[in-house]
């Protein structure tokens, strides 16, 4: 099969189209003929040499795909969605998605939502699993001490994670605020359902969210920045609020006032999804199928795709992601392999 390989750690140009043996499904896995692969920031980190695959995972980049199940003995005990050979699916992977064929645990495969193309479906798994597991399971949006009316602030609202979090939280009845780096990105976030998008280059997000919440603050912050954002985020939280860190684009160290954490019952947490167990990811898949897939099929949540690249142009997709001008997801199309 053809695959995009990381020939050495470095700039986007190290991604090259090559040949690999077909992967062989392990127990509990299915083989997928890949139609499209999503591009995500962890792929960029892996290409640079800063994010190694978990033990046993493919060394090829790619954490999400859409396509057709073409092989494996499907165990009914591990098949919560009744999938069969020939079904269209989108799947979360631990690696190996930049290829014509990929293996995925059956529990991490979801049926493609009705009405979506393979390109659209390939943009879903990584961000939807990440948002659900962090915002709703780890940070308990809507189930904290402030109840169902809790609010969410997303740092980086125009990213793939951001556009997903906006739409899910809005569809489930929450007020959503975001930060973004340009007025164009701010407008795009508001069109997706954010009540207010804050241009972090010209406005102070702490002052803005305080003014929008009668000086109370927000209940949950989804943080992809960390670093010196963290002490400011604690100021922006309501009493009993939670900040969940999923990336550290602003640095790995922060100085905070622990007295505020104690006095105001604040929670600082975080997680990475890739090394978690199949069982954990399977539970998230079940939650998405029950709570979010109906919203997608009803048109209340839509894939946001900035650009589709022929799979052989993965390097161009990575360069665009590093440039930061995109709004939403970037996707590789395996029907276009030069």
PDB file of C-alpha atoms in Angstrom, residues 85-288:
ATOM      1  CA  UNK A  85     -17.523  -5.755   6.580  1.00  0.00           C
ATOM      2  CA  UNK A  86     -18.523  -3.256   3.886  1.00  0.00           C
ATOM      3  CA  UNK A  87     -19.774  -0.600   6.332  1.00  0.00           C
ATOM      4  CA  UNK A  88     -18.558   2.988   6.101  1.00  0.00           C
ATOM      5  CA  UNK A  89     -16.904   4.075   9.335  1.00  0.00           C
ATOM      6  CA  UNK A  90     -14.783   6.790  10.859  1.00  0.00           C
ATOM      7  CA  UNK A  91     -12.222   5.652  13.376  1.00  0.00           C
ATOM      8  CA  UNK A  92      -9.839   6.913  16.028  1.00  0.00           C
ATOM      9  CA  UNK A  93      -6.337   5.438  15.762  1.00  0.00           C
ATOM     10  CA  UNK A  94      -3.166   5.481  17.841  1.00  0.00           C
ATOM     11  CA  UNK A  95      -1.235   5.921  14.581  1.00  0.00           C
ATOM     12  CA  UNK A  96      -1.105   4.735  10.991  1.00  0.00           C
ATOM     13  CA  UNK A  97      -3.840   6.893   9.487  1.00  0.00           C
ATOM     14  CA  UNK A  98      -1.730   8.401   6.687  1.00  0.00           C
ATOM     15  CA  UNK A  99      -2.061   5.308   4.509  1.00  0.00           C
ATOM     16  CA  UNK A 100      -4.336   3.562   2.027  1.00  0.00           C
ATOM     17  CA  UNK A 101      -5.189   0.949   4.665  1.00  0.00           C
ATOM     18  CA  UNK A 102      -5.232   1.194   8.453  1.00  0.00           C
ATOM     19  CA  UNK A 103      -6.185  -0.974  11.408  1.00  0.00           C
ATOM     20  CA  UNK A 104      -8.384   0.255  14.250  1.00  0.00           C
ATOM     21  CA  UNK A 105      -9.954  -1.324  17.327  1.00  0.00           C
ATOM     22  CA  UNK A 106     -13.579  -2.075  16.501  1.00  0.00           C
ATOM     23  CA  UNK A 107     -14.704  -0.217  19.627  1.00  0.00           C
ATOM     24  CA  UNK A 108     -13.094   2.958  18.267  1.00  0.00           C
ATOM     25  CA  UNK A 109     -14.978   2.761  14.955  1.00  0.00           C
ATOM     26  CA  UNK A 110     -18.210   4.700  14.567  1.00  0.00           C
ATOM     27  CA  UNK A 111     -20.662   4.539  11.679  1.00  0.00           C
ATOM     28  CA  UNK A 112     -20.355   7.549   9.392  1.00  0.00           C
ATOM     29  CA  UNK A 113     -23.176   9.931  10.370  1.00  0.00           C
ATOM     30  CA  UNK A 114     -26.002   9.960   7.840  1.00  0.00           C
ATOM     31  CA  UNK A 115     -25.495  12.536   5.119  1.00  0.00           C
ATOM     32  CA  UNK A 116     -21.726  12.976   5.591  1.00  0.00           C
ATOM     33  CA  UNK A 117     -19.056  12.301   2.993  1.00  0.00           C
ATOM     34  CA  UNK A 118     -15.884  10.375   3.773  1.00  0.00           C
ATOM     35  CA  UNK A 119     -13.951  13.657   3.742  1.00  0.00           C
ATOM     36  CA  UNK A 120     -16.292  15.131   6.339  1.00  0.00           C
ATOM     37  CA  UNK A 121     -16.313  11.966   8.441  1.00  0.00           C
ATOM     38  CA  UNK A 122     -12.509  11.828   8.534  1.00  0.00           C
ATOM     39  CA  UNK A 123     -12.491  15.221  10.274  1.00  0.00           C
ATOM     40  CA  UNK A 124     -14.506  13.974  13.252  1.00  0.00           C
ATOM     41  CA  UNK A 125     -12.839  11.351  15.489  1.00  0.00           C
ATOM     42  CA  UNK A 126      -9.732  13.001  16.960  1.00  0.00           C
ATOM     43  CA  UNK A 127     -11.362  16.299  17.886  1.00  0.00           C
ATOM     44  CA  UNK A 128     -14.729  14.857  18.916  1.00  0.00           C
ATOM     45  CA  UNK A 129     -13.172  12.198  21.167  1.00  0.00           C
ATOM     46  CA  UNK A 130     -10.819  14.820  22.634  1.00  0.00           C
ATOM     47  CA  UNK A 131     -13.508  17.404  23.313  1.00  0.00           C
ATOM     48  CA  UNK A 132     -15.940  14.930  24.820  1.00  0.00           C
ATOM     49  CA  UNK A 133     -13.381  13.228  27.046  1.00  0.00           C
ATOM     50  CA  UNK A 134     -11.973  16.518  28.350  1.00  0.00           C
ATOM     51  CA  UNK A 135     -14.816  19.036  28.410  1.00  0.00           C
ATOM     52  CA  UNK A 136     -17.654  16.712  29.395  1.00  0.00           C
ATOM     53  CA  UNK A 137     -15.998  13.781  31.155  1.00  0.00           C
ATOM     54  CA  UNK A 138     -12.938  15.296  32.834  1.00  0.00           C
ATOM     55  CA  UNK A 139     -14.163  18.888  33.364  1.00  0.00           C
ATOM     56  CA  UNK A 140     -17.822  17.868  33.865  1.00  0.00           C
ATOM     57  CA  UNK A 141     -19.345  20.782  31.943  1.00  0.00           C
ATOM     58  CA  UNK A 142     -22.963  21.032  33.066  1.00  0.00           C
ATOM     59  CA  UNK A 143     -22.424  18.653  35.976  1.00  0.00           C
ATOM     60  CA  UNK A 144     -20.207  20.743  38.249  1.00  0.00           C
ATOM     61  CA  UNK A 145     -21.297  22.576  41.363  1.00  0.00           C
ATOM     62  CA  UNK A 146     -22.903  25.303  39.255  1.00  0.00           C
ATOM     63  CA  UNK A 147     -25.261  22.925  37.456  1.00  0.00           C
ATOM     64  CA  UNK A 148     -26.724  22.677  33.986  1.00  0.00           C
ATOM     65  CA  UNK A 149     -26.258  26.374  33.156  1.00  0.00           C
ATOM     66  CA  UNK A 150     -22.469  26.197  33.239  1.00  0.00           C
ATOM     67  CA  UNK A 151     -20.426  28.170  30.701  1.00  0.00           C
ATOM     68  CA  UNK A 152     -17.352  27.303  28.609  1.00  0.00           C
ATOM     69  CA  UNK A 153     -14.357  29.327  27.430  1.00  0.00           C
ATOM     70  CA  UNK A 154     -12.271  27.811  24.620  1.00  0.00           C
ATOM     71  CA  UNK A 155      -8.733  29.029  24.020  1.00  0.00           C
ATOM     72  CA  UNK A 156      -8.156  28.776  20.262  1.00  0.00           C
ATOM     73  CA  UNK A 157     -11.726  28.673  19.038  1.00  0.00           C
ATOM     74  CA  UNK A 158     -10.877  28.481  15.340  1.00  0.00           C
ATOM     75  CA  UNK A 159      -8.753  25.325  15.639  1.00  0.00           C
ATOM     76  CA  UNK A 160     -10.131  21.901  14.833  1.00  0.00           C
ATOM     77  CA  UNK A 161     -10.635  21.292  18.548  1.00  0.00           C
ATOM     78  CA  UNK A 162     -12.173  24.734  18.955  1.00  0.00           C
ATOM     79  CA  UNK A 163     -14.808  24.508  16.224  1.00  0.00           C
ATOM     80  CA  UNK A 164     -15.810  21.105  17.568  1.00  0.00           C
ATOM     81  CA  UNK A 165     -16.078  22.273  21.179  1.00  0.00           C
ATOM     82  CA  UNK A 166     -18.110  25.335  20.192  1.00  0.00           C
ATOM     83  CA  UNK A 167     -20.690  23.282  18.366  1.00  0.00           C
ATOM     84  CA  UNK A 168     -21.046  20.437  20.853  1.00  0.00           C
ATOM     85  CA  UNK A 169     -21.345  22.736  23.871  1.00  0.00           C
ATOM     86  CA  UNK A 170     -23.781  25.027  22.068  1.00  0.00           C
ATOM     87  CA  UNK A 171     -25.918  22.104  20.878  1.00  0.00           C
ATOM     88  CA  UNK A 172     -26.109  20.819  24.460  1.00  0.00           C
ATOM     89  CA  UNK A 173     -27.342  24.172  25.743  1.00  0.00           C
ATOM     90  CA  UNK A 174     -24.246  25.927  27.119  1.00  0.00           C
ATOM     91  CA  UNK A 175     -23.051  29.490  26.673  1.00  0.00           C
ATOM     92  CA  UNK A 176     -19.723  29.430  24.840  1.00  0.00           C
ATOM     93  CA  UNK A 177     -16.961  32.055  24.675  1.00  0.00           C
ATOM     94  CA  UNK A 178     -13.737  31.678  22.706  1.00  0.00           C
ATOM     95  CA  UNK A 179     -10.444  33.365  21.994  1.00  0.00           C
ATOM     96  CA  UNK A 180      -8.933  33.673  18.511  1.00  0.00           C
ATOM     97  CA  UNK A 181      -6.122  35.652  16.914  1.00  0.00           C
ATOM     98  CA  UNK A 182      -7.867  37.594  14.126  1.00  0.00           C
ATOM     99  CA  UNK A 183     -11.186  39.330  13.623  1.00  0.00           C
ATOM    100  CA  UNK A 184     -11.938  36.921  10.760  1.00  0.00           C
ATOM    101  CA  UNK A 185     -11.446  33.927  13.042  1.00  0.00           C
ATOM    102  CA  UNK A 186     -13.572  35.573  15.716  1.00  0.00           C
ATOM    103  CA  UNK A 187     -16.436  36.076  13.256  1.00  0.00           C
ATOM    104  CA  UNK A 188     -16.184  32.445  12.132  1.00  0.00           C
ATOM    105  CA  UNK A 189     -16.412  31.245  15.747  1.00  0.00           C
ATOM    106  CA  UNK A 190     -19.492  33.369  16.390  1.00  0.00           C
ATOM    107  CA  UNK A 191     -21.138  32.012  13.255  1.00  0.00           C
ATOM    108  CA  UNK A 192     -20.603  28.505  14.636  1.00  0.00           C
ATOM    109  CA  UNK A 193     -22.380  29.364  17.886  1.00  0.00           C
ATOM    110  CA  UNK A 194     -19.936  31.151  20.172  1.00  0.00           C
ATOM    111  CA  UNK A 195     -21.763  33.910  22.022  1.00  0.00           C
ATOM    112  CA  UNK A 196     -18.638  36.060  22.021  1.00  0.00           C
ATOM    113  CA  UNK A 197     -15.257  35.613  20.356  1.00  0.00           C
ATOM    114  CA  UNK A 198     -12.384  37.531  21.934  1.00  0.00           C
ATOM    115  CA  UNK A 199      -9.446  38.689  19.830  1.00  0.00           C
ATOM    116  CA  UNK A 200      -6.629  37.889  22.246  1.00  0.00           C
ATOM    117  CA  UNK A 201      -4.303  40.309  20.450  1.00  0.00           C
ATOM    118  CA  UNK A 202      -6.496  43.332  21.172  1.00  0.00           C
ATOM    119  CA  UNK A 203      -8.624  42.307  24.184  1.00  0.00           C
ATOM    120  CA  UNK A 204      -8.092  40.790  27.629  1.00  0.00           C
ATOM    121  CA  UNK A 205     -10.101  37.572  27.841  1.00  0.00           C
ATOM    122  CA  UNK A 206     -10.316  37.833  31.646  1.00  0.00           C
ATOM    123  CA  UNK A 207     -12.006  41.244  31.502  1.00  0.00           C
ATOM    124  CA  UNK A 208     -14.332  40.213  28.693  1.00  0.00           C
ATOM    125  CA  UNK A 209     -15.610  36.975  30.265  1.00  0.00           C
ATOM    126  CA  UNK A 210     -16.048  38.716  33.600  1.00  0.00           C
ATOM    127  CA  UNK A 211     -18.170  41.406  31.936  1.00  0.00           C
ATOM    128  CA  UNK A 212     -20.242  38.790  30.088  1.00  0.00           C
ATOM    129  CA  UNK A 213     -20.972  36.803  33.258  1.00  0.00           C
ATOM    130  CA  UNK A 214     -21.756  39.637  35.685  1.00  0.00           C
ATOM    131  CA  UNK A 215     -18.242  39.327  37.165  1.00  0.00           C
ATOM    132  CA  UNK A 216     -18.848  35.660  38.011  1.00  0.00           C
ATOM    133  CA  UNK A 217     -16.471  34.045  35.512  1.00  0.00           C
ATOM    134  CA  UNK A 218     -16.792  30.881  33.449  1.00  0.00           C
ATOM    135  CA  UNK A 219     -17.180  27.353  34.781  1.00  0.00           C
ATOM    136  CA  UNK A 220     -14.881  25.459  32.403  1.00  0.00           C
ATOM    137  CA  UNK A 221     -11.895  26.542  30.306  1.00  0.00           C
ATOM    138  CA  UNK A 222     -10.539  24.312  27.539  1.00  0.00           C
ATOM    139  CA  UNK A 223      -6.883  25.310  27.389  1.00  0.00           C
ATOM    140  CA  UNK A 224      -4.495  24.563  24.522  1.00  0.00           C
ATOM    141  CA  UNK A 225      -1.998  27.259  25.549  1.00  0.00           C
ATOM    142  CA  UNK A 226      -0.968  26.732  29.207  1.00  0.00           C
ATOM    143  CA  UNK A 227       2.195  28.636  30.178  1.00  0.00           C
ATOM    144  CA  UNK A 228       1.495  32.180  31.343  1.00  0.00           C
ATOM    145  CA  UNK A 229      -2.172  31.825  30.367  1.00  0.00           C
ATOM    146  CA  UNK A 230      -2.849  29.619  33.385  1.00  0.00           C
ATOM    147  CA  UNK A 231      -2.763  32.263  36.158  1.00  0.00           C
ATOM    148  CA  UNK A 232      -5.011  34.492  34.040  1.00  0.00           C
ATOM    149  CA  UNK A 233      -7.383  31.603  33.457  1.00  0.00           C
ATOM    150  CA  UNK A 234      -7.746  31.046  37.189  1.00  0.00           C
ATOM    151  CA  UNK A 235      -8.858  34.672  37.471  1.00  0.00           C
ATOM    152  CA  UNK A 236     -11.422  34.068  34.723  1.00  0.00           C
ATOM    153  CA  UNK A 237     -12.934  31.014  36.454  1.00  0.00           C
ATOM    154  CA  UNK A 238     -16.072  31.096  38.559  1.00  0.00           C
ATOM    155  CA  UNK A 239     -15.871  29.611  42.054  1.00  0.00           C
ATOM    156  CA  UNK A 240     -15.824  25.852  41.619  1.00  0.00           C
ATOM    157  CA  UNK A 241     -14.510  26.237  38.062  1.00  0.00           C
ATOM    158  CA  UNK A 242     -12.248  23.857  36.174  1.00  0.00           C
ATOM    159  CA  UNK A 243      -9.495  24.407  33.624  1.00  0.00           C
ATOM    160  CA  UNK A 244      -8.554  21.387  31.512  1.00  0.00           C
ATOM    161  CA  UNK A 245      -5.242  21.514  29.638  1.00  0.00           C
ATOM    162  CA  UNK A 246      -4.894  19.520  26.414  1.00  0.00           C
ATOM    163  CA  UNK A 247      -1.827  21.222  24.868  1.00  0.00           C
ATOM    164  CA  UNK A 248       0.985  23.528  25.938  1.00  0.00           C
ATOM    165  CA  UNK A 249       1.583  25.834  22.987  1.00  0.00           C
ATOM    166  CA  UNK A 250       2.509  28.609  25.422  1.00  0.00           C
ATOM    167  CA  UNK A 251       4.939  26.583  27.525  1.00  0.00           C
ATOM    168  CA  UNK A 252       5.056  23.854  30.159  1.00  0.00           C
ATOM    169  CA  UNK A 253       5.567  26.026  33.246  1.00  0.00           C
ATOM    170  CA  UNK A 254       3.311  28.469  35.074  1.00  0.00           C
ATOM    171  CA  UNK A 255       3.331  30.302  38.406  1.00  0.00           C
ATOM    172  CA  UNK A 256      -0.061  30.315  40.134  1.00  0.00           C
ATOM    173  CA  UNK A 257      -1.573  31.459  43.407  1.00  0.00           C
ATOM    174  CA  UNK A 258      -2.511  28.261  45.220  1.00  0.00           C
ATOM    175  CA  UNK A 259      -4.504  30.222  47.784  1.00  0.00           C
ATOM    176  CA  UNK A 260      -7.028  30.984  45.038  1.00  0.00           C
ATOM    177  CA  UNK A 261      -7.234  27.298  44.174  1.00  0.00           C
ATOM    178  CA  UNK A 262      -8.038  26.409  47.784  1.00  0.00           C
ATOM    179  CA  UNK A 263     -10.282  29.332  48.613  1.00  0.00           C
ATOM    180  CA  UNK A 264     -12.349  29.205  45.435  1.00  0.00           C
ATOM    181  CA  UNK A 265     -12.406  25.400  44.956  1.00  0.00           C
ATOM    182  CA  UNK A 266     -10.720  25.518  41.556  1.00  0.00           C
ATOM    183  CA  UNK A 267      -9.582  22.461  39.615  1.00  0.00           C
ATOM    184  CA  UNK A 268      -6.609  22.302  37.245  1.00  0.00           C
ATOM    185  CA  UNK A 269      -6.516  19.111  35.220  1.00  0.00           C
ATOM    186  CA  UNK A 270      -5.529  17.822  31.823  1.00  0.00           C
ATOM    187  CA  UNK A 271      -5.066  14.753  29.685  1.00  0.00           C
ATOM    188  CA  UNK A 272      -3.763  13.290  26.448  1.00  0.00           C
ATOM    189  CA  UNK A 273      -5.979  10.881  24.549  1.00  0.00           C
ATOM    190  CA  UNK A 274      -3.551   8.868  22.422  1.00  0.00           C
ATOM    191  CA  UNK A 275      -2.114   6.548  25.127  1.00  0.00           C
ATOM    192  CA  UNK A 276      -5.478   5.795  26.787  1.00  0.00           C
ATOM    193  CA  UNK A 277      -6.864   2.267  26.657  1.00  0.00           C
ATOM    194  CA  UNK A 278      -9.201   0.887  24.011  1.00  0.00           C
ATOM    195  CA  UNK A 279     -11.788   0.412  26.738  1.00  0.00           C
ATOM    196  CA  UNK A 280     -11.646   4.090  27.695  1.00  0.00           C
ATOM    197  CA  UNK A 281     -11.914   5.214  24.079  1.00  0.00           C
ATOM    198  CA  UNK A 282     -14.739   2.759  23.486  1.00  0.00           C
ATOM    199  CA  UNK A 283     -16.749   4.377  26.269  1.00  0.00           C
ATOM    200  CA  UNK A 284     -16.188   7.787  24.708  1.00  0.00           C
ATOM    201  CA  UNK A 285     -17.306   6.400  21.328  1.00  0.00           C
ATOM    202  CA  UNK A 286     -20.538   5.154  22.905  1.00  0.00           C
ATOM    203  CA  UNK A 287     -21.181   8.582  24.456  1.00  0.00           C
ATOM    204  CA  UNK A 288     -20.565  10.304  21.130  1.00  0.00           C
TER     205      UNK A 288
END
